[in-house]
C-alpha positions as CSV (number, residue, x, y, z in Angstrom):
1,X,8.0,2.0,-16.2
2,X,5.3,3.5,-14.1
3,X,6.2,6.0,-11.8
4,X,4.9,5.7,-8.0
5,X,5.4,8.1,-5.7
6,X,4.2,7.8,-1.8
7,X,4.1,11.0,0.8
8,X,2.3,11.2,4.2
9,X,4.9,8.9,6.1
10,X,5.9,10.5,9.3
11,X,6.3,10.0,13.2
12,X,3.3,9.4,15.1
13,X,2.4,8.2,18.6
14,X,1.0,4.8,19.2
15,X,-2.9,5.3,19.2
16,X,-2.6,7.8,16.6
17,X,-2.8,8.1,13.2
18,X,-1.7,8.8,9.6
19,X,-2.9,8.8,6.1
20,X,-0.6,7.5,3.2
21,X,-1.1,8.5,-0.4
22,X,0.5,7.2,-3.8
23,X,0.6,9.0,-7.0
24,X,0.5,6.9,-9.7
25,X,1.7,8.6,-13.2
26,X,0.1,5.6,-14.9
27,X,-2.9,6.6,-17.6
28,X,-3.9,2.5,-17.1
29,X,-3.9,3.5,-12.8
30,X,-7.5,2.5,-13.4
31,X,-6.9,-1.1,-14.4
32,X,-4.0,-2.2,-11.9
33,X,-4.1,-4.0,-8.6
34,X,-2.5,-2.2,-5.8
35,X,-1.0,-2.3,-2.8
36,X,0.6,-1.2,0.2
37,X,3.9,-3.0,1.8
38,X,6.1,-2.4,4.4
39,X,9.4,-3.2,5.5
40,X,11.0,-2.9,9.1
41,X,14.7,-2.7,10.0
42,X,15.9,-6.3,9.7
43,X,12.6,-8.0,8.4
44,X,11.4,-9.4,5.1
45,X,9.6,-7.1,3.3
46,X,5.2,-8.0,4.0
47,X,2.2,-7.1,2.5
48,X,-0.3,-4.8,4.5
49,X,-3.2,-4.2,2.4
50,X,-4.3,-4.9,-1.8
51,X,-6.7,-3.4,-3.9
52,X,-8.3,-4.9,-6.8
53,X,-8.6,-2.1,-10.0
54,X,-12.8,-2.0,-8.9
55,X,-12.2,-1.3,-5.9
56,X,-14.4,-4.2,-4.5
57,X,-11.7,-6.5,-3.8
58,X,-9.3,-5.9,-0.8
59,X,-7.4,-7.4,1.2
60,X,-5.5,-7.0,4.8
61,X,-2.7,-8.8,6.7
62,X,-3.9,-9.8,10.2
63,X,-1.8,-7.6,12.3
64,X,-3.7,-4.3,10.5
65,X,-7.0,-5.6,10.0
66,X,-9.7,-3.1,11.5
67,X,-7.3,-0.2,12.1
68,X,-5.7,0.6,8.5
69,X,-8.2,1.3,5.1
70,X,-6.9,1.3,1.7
71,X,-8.5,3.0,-1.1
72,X,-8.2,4.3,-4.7
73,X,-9.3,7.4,-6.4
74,X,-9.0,5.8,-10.4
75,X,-10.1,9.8,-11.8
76,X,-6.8,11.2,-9.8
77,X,-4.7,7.8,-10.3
78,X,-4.5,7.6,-6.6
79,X,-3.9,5.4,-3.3
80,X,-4.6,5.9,-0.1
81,X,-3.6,3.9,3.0
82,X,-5.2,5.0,6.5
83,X,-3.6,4.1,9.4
84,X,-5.4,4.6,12.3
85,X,-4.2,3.0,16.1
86,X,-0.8,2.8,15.4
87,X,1.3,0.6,16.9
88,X,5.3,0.5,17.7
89,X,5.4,-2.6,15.7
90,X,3.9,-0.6,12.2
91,X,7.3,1.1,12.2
92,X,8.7,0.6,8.8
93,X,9.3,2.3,5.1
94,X,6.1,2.0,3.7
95,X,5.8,1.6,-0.6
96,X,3.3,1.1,-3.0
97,X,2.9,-1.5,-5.5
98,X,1.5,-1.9,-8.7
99,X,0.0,-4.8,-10.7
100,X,-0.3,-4.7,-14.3
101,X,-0.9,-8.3,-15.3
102,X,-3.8,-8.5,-12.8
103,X,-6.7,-6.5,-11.8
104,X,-7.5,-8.4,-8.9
105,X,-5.2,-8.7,-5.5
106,X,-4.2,-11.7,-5.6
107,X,-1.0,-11.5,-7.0
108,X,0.0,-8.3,-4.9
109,X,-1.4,-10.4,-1.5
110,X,1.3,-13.1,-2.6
111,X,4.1,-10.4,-2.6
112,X,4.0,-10.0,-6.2
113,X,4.2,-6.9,-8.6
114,X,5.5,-4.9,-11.7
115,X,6.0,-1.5,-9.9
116,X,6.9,-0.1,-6.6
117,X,7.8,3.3,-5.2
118,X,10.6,4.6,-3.4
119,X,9.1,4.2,-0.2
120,X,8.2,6.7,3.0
121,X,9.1,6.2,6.3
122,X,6.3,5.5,9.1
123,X,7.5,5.7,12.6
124,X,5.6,5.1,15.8
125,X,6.6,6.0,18.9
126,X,5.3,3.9,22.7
């Protein structure tokens, strides 16, 4: 089981921003997709952004292309999510996700993964 754990969740204005981490405690961090999902009160669970192992590969959802960034450190088995112009609708429990079987996003972009945190909450007020 690989451990995930996300901080940097918080309340934040619309137009403003935050910046979402995962810690992975994973010594193969380096050779798993990953990626960021959210879930809002009520609503399936989506994908916001994937990261192939490289880094080269990403991916984005249409509603957070242009304002949010993912990005991986692989020598501190880290993830990063920015989120800059935040809107109302980005309200949610954000987690992290892991993909072992794949290096690429594709699996992670089609709501699939081995491992997911517990989650931090992301709230934006109007």
């Amino acid at each position: 089981q690989v451990q995930l754990v996300e901080s940097g969740g918080g309340l934040a204005q619309a137009g403003g921003s935050l910046r979402l981490s995962c810690a992975a405690a994973e010594r193969r961090f380096s050779s798993y997709a990953m990626g960021w999902f959210r879930q809002a009160p009520g609503k399936e669970p989506e994908v916001v952004a994937a990261i192939s192992w490289s880094a080269v590969n990403t991916y984005y959802t249409d509603s957070v292309k242009g304002r949010f960034t993912i990005s991986r450190d692989n020598a501190k088995n880290t993830l990063d999510l920015q989120m800059n112009s935040l809107k109302p609708e980005d309200t949610a429990v954000y987690y992290c996700a892991a993909d072992r079987t794949s290096g690429d996003v594709l699996r992670i972009r089609n709501g699939l993964y081995d491992y997911r945190g517990q989650g931090t909450q992301v709230t934006v007020s109007s």
